[in-house]
Tab-separated table of C-alpha atoms and ligand atoms in Angstrom:
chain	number	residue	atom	x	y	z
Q	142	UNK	CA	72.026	121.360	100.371
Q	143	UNK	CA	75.087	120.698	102.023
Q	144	UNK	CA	75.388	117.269	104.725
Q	145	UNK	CA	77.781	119.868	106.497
Q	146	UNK	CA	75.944	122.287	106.741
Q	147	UNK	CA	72.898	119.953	108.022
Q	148	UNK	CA	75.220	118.405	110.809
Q	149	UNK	CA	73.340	119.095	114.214
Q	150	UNK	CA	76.116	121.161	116.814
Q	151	UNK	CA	76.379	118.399	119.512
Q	152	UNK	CA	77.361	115.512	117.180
Q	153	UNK	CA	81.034	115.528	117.664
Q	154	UNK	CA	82.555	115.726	113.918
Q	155	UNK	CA	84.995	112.445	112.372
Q	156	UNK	CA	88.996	113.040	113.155
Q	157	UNK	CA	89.759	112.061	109.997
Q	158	UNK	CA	89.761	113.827	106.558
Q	159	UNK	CA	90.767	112.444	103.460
Q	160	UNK	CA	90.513	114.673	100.789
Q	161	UNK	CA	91.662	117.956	100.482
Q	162	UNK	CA	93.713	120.281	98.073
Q	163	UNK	CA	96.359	122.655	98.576
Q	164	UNK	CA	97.978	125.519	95.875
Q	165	UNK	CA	100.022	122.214	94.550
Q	166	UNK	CA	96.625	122.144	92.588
Q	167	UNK	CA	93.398	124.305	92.573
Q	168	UNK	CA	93.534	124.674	96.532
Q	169	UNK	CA	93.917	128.247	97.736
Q	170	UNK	CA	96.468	127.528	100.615
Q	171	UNK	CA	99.984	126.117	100.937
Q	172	UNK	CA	100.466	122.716	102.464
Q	173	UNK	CA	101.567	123.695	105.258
Q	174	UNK	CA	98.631	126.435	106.127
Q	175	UNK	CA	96.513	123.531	105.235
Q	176	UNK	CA	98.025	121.246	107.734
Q	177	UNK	CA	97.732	124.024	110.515
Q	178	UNK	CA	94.314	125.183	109.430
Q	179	UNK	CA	93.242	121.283	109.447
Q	180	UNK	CA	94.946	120.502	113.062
Q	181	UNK	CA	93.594	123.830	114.539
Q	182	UNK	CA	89.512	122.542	113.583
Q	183	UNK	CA	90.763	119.087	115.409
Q	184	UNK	CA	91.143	116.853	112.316
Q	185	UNK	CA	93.883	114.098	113.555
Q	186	UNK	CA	94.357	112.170	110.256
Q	187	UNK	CA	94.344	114.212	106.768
Q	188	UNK	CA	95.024	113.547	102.848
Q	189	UNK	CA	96.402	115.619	100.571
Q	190	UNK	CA	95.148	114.734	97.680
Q	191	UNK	CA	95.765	117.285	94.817
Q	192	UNK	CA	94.592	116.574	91.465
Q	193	UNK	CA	97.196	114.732	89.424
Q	194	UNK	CA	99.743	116.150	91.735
Q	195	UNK	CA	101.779	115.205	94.583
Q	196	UNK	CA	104.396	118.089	94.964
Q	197	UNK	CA	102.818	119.366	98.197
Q	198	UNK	CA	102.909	115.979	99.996
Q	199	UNK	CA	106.942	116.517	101.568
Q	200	UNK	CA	105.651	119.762	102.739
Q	201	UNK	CA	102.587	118.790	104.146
Q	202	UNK	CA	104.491	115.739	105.526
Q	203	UNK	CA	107.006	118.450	107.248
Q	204	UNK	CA	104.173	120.409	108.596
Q	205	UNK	CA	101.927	117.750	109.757
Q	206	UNK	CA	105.190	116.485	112.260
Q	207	UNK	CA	105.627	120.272	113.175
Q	208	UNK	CA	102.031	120.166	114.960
Q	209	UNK	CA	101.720	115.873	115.576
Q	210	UNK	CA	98.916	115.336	113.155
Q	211	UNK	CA	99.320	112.044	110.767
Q	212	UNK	CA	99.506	113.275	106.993
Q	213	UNK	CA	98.355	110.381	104.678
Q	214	UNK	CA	100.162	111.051	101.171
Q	215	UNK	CA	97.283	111.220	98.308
Q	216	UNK	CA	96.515	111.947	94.902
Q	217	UNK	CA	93.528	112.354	93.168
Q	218	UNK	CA	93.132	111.139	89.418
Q	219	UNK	CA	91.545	112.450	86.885
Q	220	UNK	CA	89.708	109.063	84.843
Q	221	UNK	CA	88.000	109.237	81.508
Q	222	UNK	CA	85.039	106.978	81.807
Q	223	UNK	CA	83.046	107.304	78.687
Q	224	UNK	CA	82.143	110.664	78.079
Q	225	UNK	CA	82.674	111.178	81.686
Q	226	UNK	CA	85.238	112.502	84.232
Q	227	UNK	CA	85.458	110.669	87.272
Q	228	UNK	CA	87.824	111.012	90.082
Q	229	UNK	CA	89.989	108.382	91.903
Q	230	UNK	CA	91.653	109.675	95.143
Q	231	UNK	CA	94.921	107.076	95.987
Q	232	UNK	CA	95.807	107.108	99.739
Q	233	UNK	CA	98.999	106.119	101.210
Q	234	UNK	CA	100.877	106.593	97.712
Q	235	UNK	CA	104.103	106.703	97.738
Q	236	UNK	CA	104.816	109.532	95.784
Q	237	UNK	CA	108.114	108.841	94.089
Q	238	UNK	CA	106.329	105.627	92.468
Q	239	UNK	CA	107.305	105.493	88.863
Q	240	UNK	CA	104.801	104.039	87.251
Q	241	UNK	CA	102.745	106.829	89.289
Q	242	UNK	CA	105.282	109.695	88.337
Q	243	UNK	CA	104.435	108.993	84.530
Q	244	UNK	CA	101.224	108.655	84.791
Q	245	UNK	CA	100.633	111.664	85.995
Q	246	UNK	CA	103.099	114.070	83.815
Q	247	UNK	CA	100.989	112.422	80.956
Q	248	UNK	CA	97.764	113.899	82.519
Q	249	UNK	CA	99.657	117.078	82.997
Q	250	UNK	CA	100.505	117.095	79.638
Q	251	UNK	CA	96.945	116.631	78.737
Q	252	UNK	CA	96.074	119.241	81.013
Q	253	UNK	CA	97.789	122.374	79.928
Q	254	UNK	CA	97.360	121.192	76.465
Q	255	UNK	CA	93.549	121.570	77.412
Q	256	UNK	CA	94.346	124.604	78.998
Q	257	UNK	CA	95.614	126.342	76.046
Q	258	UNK	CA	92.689	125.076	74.122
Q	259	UNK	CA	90.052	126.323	76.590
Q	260	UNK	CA	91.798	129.766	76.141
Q	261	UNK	CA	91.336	129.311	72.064
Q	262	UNK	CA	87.541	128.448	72.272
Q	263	UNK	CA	86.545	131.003	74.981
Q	264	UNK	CA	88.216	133.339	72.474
Q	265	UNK	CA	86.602	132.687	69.527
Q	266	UNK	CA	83.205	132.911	71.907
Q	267	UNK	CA	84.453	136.444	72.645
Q	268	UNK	CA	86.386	136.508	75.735
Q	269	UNK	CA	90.657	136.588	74.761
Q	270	UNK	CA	92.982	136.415	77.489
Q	271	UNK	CA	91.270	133.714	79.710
Q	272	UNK	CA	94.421	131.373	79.312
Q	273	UNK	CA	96.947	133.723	80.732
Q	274	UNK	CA	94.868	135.032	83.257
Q	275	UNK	CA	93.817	131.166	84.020
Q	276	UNK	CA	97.893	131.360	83.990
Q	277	UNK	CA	98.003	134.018	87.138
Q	278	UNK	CA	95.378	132.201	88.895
Q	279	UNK	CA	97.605	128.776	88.586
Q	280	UNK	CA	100.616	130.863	89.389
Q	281	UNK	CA	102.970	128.149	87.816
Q	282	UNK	CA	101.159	125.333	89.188
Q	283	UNK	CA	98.997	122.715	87.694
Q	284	UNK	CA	96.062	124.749	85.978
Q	285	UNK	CA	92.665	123.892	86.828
Q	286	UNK	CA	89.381	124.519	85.279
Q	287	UNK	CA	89.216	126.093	88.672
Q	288	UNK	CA	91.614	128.949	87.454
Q	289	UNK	CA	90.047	129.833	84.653
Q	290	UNK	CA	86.894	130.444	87.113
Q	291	UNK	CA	88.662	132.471	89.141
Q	292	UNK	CA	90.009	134.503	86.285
Q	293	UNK	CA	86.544	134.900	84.790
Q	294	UNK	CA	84.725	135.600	87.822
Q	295	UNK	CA	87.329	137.956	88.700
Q	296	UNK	CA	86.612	139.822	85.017
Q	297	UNK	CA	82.800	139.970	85.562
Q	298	UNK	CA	81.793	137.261	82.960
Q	299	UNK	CA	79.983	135.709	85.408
Q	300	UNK	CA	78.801	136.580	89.226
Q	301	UNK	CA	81.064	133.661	90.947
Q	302	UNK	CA	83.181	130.702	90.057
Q	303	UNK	CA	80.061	128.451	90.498
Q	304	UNK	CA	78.524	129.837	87.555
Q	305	UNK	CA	81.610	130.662	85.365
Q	306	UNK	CA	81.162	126.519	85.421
Q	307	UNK	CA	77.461	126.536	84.675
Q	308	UNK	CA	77.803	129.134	81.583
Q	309	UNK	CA	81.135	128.399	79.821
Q	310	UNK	CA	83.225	125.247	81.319
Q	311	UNK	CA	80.701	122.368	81.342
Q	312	UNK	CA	79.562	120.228	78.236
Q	313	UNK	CA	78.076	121.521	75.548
Q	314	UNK	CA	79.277	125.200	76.961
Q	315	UNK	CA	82.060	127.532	74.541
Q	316	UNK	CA	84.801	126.601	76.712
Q	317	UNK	CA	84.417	123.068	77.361
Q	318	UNK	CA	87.094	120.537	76.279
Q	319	UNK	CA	86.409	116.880	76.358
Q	320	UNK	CA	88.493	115.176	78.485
Q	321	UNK	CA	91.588	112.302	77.751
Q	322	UNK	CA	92.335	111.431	81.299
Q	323	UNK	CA	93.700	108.070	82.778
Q	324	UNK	CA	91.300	105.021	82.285
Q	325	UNK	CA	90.390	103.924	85.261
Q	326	UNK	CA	91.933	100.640	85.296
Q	327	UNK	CA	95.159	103.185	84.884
Q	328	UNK	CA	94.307	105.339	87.678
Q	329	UNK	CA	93.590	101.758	89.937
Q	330	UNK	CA	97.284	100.791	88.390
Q	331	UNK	CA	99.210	103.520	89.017
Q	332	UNK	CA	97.666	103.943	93.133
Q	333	UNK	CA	98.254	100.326	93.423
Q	334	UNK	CA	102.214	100.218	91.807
Q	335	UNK	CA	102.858	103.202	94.441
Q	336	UNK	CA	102.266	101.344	97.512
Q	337	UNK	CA	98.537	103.220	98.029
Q	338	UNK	CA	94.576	102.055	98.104
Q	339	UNK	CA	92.010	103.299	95.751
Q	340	UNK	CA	89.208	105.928	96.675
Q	341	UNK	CA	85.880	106.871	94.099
Q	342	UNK	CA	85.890	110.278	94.500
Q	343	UNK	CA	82.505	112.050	95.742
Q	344	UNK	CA	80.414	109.203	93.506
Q	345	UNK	CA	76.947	111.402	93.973
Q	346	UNK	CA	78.294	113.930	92.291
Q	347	UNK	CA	78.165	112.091	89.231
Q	348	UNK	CA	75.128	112.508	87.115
Q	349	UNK	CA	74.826	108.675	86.291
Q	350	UNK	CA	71.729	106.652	86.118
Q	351	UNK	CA	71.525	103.648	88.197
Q	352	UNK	CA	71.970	101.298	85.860
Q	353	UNK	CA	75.542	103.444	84.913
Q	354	UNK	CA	76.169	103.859	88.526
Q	355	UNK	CA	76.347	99.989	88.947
Q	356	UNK	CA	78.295	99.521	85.773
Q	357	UNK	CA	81.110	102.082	86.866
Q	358	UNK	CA	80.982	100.437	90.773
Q	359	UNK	CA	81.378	96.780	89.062
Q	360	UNK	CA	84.660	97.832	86.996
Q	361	UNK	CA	85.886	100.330	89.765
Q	362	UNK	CA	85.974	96.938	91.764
Q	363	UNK	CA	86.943	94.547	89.227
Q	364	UNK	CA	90.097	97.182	88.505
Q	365	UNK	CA	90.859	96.284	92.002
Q	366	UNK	CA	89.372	99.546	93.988
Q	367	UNK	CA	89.209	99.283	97.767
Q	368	UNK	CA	86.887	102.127	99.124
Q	369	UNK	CA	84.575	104.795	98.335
Q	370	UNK	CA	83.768	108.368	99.708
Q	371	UNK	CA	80.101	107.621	101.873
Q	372	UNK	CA	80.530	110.898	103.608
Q	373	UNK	CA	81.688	113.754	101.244
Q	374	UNK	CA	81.878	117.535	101.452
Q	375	UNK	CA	79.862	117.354	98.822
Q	376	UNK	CA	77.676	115.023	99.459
Q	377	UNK	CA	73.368	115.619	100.950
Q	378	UNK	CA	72.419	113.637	103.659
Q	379	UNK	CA	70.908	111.166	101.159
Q	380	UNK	CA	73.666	111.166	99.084
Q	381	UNK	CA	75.897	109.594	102.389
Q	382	UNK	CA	73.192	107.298	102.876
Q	383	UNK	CA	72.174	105.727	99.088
Q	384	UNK	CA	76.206	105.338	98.985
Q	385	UNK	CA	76.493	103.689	101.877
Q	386	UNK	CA	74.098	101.350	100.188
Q	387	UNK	CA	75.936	101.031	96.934
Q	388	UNK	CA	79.105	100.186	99.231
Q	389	UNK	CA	77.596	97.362	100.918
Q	390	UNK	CA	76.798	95.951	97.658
Q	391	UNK	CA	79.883	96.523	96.181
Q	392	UNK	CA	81.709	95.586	98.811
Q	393	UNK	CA	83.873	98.446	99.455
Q	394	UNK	CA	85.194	99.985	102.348
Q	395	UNK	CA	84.162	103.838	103.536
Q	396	UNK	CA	86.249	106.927	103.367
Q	397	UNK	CA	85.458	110.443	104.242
Q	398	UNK	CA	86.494	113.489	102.867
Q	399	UNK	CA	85.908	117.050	103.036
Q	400	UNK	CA	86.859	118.172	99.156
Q	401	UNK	CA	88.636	121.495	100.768
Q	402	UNK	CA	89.957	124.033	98.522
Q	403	UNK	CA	90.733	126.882	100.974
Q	404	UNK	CA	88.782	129.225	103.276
Q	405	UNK	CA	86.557	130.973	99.998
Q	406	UNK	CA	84.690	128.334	99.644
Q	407	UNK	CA	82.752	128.688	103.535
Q	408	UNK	CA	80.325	125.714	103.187
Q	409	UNK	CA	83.366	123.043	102.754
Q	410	UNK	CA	85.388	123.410	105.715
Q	411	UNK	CA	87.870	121.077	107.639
Q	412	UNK	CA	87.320	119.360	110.795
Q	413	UNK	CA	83.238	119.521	110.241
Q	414	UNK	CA	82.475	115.869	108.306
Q	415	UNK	CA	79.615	114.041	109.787
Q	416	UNK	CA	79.814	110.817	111.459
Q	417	UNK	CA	78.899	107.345	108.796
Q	418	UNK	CA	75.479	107.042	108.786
Q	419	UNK	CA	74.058	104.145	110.140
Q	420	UNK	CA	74.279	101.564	107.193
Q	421	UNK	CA	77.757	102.348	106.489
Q	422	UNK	CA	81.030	99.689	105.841
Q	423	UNK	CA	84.048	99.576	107.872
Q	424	UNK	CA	85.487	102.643	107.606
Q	425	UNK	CA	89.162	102.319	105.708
Q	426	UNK	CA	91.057	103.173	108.034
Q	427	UNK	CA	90.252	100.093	110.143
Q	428	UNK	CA	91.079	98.101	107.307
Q	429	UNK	CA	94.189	95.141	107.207
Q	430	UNK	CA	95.574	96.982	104.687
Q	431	UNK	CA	95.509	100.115	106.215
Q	432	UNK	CA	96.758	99.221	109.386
Q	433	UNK	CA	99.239	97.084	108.296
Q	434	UNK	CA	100.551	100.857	105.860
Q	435	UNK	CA	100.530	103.264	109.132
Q	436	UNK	CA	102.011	100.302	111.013
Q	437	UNK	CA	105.205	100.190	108.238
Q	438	UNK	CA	104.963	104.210	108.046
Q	439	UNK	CA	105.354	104.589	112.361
Q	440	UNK	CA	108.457	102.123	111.646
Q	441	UNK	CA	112.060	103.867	111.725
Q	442	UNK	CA	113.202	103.693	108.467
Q	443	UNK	CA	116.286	100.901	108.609
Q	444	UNK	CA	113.550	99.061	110.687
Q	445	UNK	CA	111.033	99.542	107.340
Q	446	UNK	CA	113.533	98.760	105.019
Q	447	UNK	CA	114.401	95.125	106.574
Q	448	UNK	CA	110.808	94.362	107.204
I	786	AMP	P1	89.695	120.243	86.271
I	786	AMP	O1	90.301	119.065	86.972
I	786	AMP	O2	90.688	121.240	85.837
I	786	AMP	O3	88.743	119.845	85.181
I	786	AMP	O4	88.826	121.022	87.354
I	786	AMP	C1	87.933	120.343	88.169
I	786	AMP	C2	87.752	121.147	89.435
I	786	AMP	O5	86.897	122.232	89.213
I	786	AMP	C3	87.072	120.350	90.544
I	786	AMP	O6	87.997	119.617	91.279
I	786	AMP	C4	86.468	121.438	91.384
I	786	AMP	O7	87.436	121.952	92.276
I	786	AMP	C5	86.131	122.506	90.383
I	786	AMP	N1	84.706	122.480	89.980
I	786	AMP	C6	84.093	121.569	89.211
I	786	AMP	N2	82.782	121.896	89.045
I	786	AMP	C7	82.596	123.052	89.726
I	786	AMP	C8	81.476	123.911	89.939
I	786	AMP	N3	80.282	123.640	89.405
I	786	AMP	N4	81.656	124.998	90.711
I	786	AMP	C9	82.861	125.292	91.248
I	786	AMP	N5	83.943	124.519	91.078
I	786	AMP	C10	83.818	123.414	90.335
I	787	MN	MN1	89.370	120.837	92.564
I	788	MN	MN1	87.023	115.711	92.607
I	789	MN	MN1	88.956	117.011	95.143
């Protein structure tokens, strides 16, 4: 169940949205359609945060002055934590950073490698052709496990992208491919060299045990990690709430984002998040550091460049 979806109709939805994807990754619309679509459902502040990407920020950036919404440059990281994939989203990166820039043509590099070989194993389970029609979907973009679920959907291997996931893209499934993604003292790096603060990605999503969950919080923090998603597209009302929690403990300051991948996908949409729940942090964007960013970023730029 979806906190969304749960939201009553006369609690007036946050302004801000940090965390959404655009065709620069395994979004479904450009950046600027994005920004529109985002401005038109009354979201004042959005991210772009496409995974290991940042190719659609200057566009975004463009559109977002076109319509007088404030676009916060973003990424969103792909970690390996163990056996696990975890996701860092970096806000206000700047994203010509070098050390950035490597980092993530490295996990690009890593990526279509993996793409190729998710083509080779779903072929020897049966199904040939899944890496150039993961190809089309990706239409010469980053591809996405995403892409391959459109593709197979699309073929009738499975009855939606959902369960093209459950059946042949997760662990221990024919076309899963462990991951070699940043570490996430990397991921932390990279953000930080780039100007930008550090974001754990949707952390419910993670199927952790508490005793994990703490363990991945404590080096998230030690690595330097500002904030964490409370309220998530993809988080249950419990799930904002028990993260709150962890955030208090850990000391780190709350974000919100939707997750958006485009209008297919109904029950994520923009301008809808929930307000924090009660027990919540200071949100991030009330944060020094924050402040003092947009603050630099309103500046002219000979002003910027002096201060
Ligand atoms: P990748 O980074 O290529 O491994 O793909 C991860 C992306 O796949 C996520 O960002 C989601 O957009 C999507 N995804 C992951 N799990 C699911 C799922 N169970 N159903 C639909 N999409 C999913
Ligand atoms: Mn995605
Ligand atoms: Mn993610
Ligand atoms: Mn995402």
């Amino acid at each position: 169940m979806r906190y969304n979806a749960l939201m009553p109709a006369d609690i007036s939805p946050l302004r801000y949205d940090l965390h959404s994807h655009s065709l620069a990754s395994d979004g479904t619309l450009t950046p600027s359609d994005l920004v529109r679509r985002a401005h038109g459902a009354g979201v004042q502040v959005l991210a772009l945060t496409d995974h290991d990407e940042t190719s659609g920020v200057a566009e975004a950036q463009m559109a977002a002055k076109g319509v007088g919404l404030q676009l916060v440059a973003g990424v969103e990281i792909s970690v390996t934590w163990g056996s696990m994939t975890i996701h860092i989203v970096g806000l206000h990166i700047e994203p010509d950073a070098p050390l950035l820039l490597d980092g993530l043509t490295r996990l690009r590099k890593f990526r279509d490698w993996r793409a190729e070989e998710i083509g080779r194993r779903l072929a020897k389970h049966g199904i040939p052709g899944a890496y150039e029609g993961a190809l089309r979907y990706a239409s010469g973009r980053i591809v996405s496990r995403t892409h391959f679920a459109q593709f197979l959907a699309a073929e009738g291997h499975a009855e939606s992208t959902r369960d093209v996931f459950k059946r042949f893209l997760r662990r221990n499934k024919p076309g899963h491919v462990p991951g070699e993604w940043a570490t996430l003292e990397e991921a932390v790096g990279w953000i930080h060299a780039a100007g930008g603060m550090a974001v754990m990605a949707h952390p419910a999503r993670y199927d952790l045990t508490a005793t994990r969950r703490r363990k991945l919080l404590g080096e998230f923090v030690e690595c330097g990690g500002e904030g964490i998603e409370v309220v998530s597209g993809s988080h249950s009302r419990d799930d904002c709430i028990s993260t709150a929690q962890y955030a208090r403990q850990f000391d780190l300051l709350a974000s919100a984002g939707s997750d958006y991948h485009g209008p297919e996908n109904p029950w994520m949409e923009l301008g809808r998040l929930p307000p924090f729940p009660d027990n919540a942090t200071r949100p991030i964007w009330e944060s020094d550091r924050w402040l003092e960013i947009s603050a630099r970023s309103a500046l002219p730029l000979s002003v910027a460049g002096v201060a």
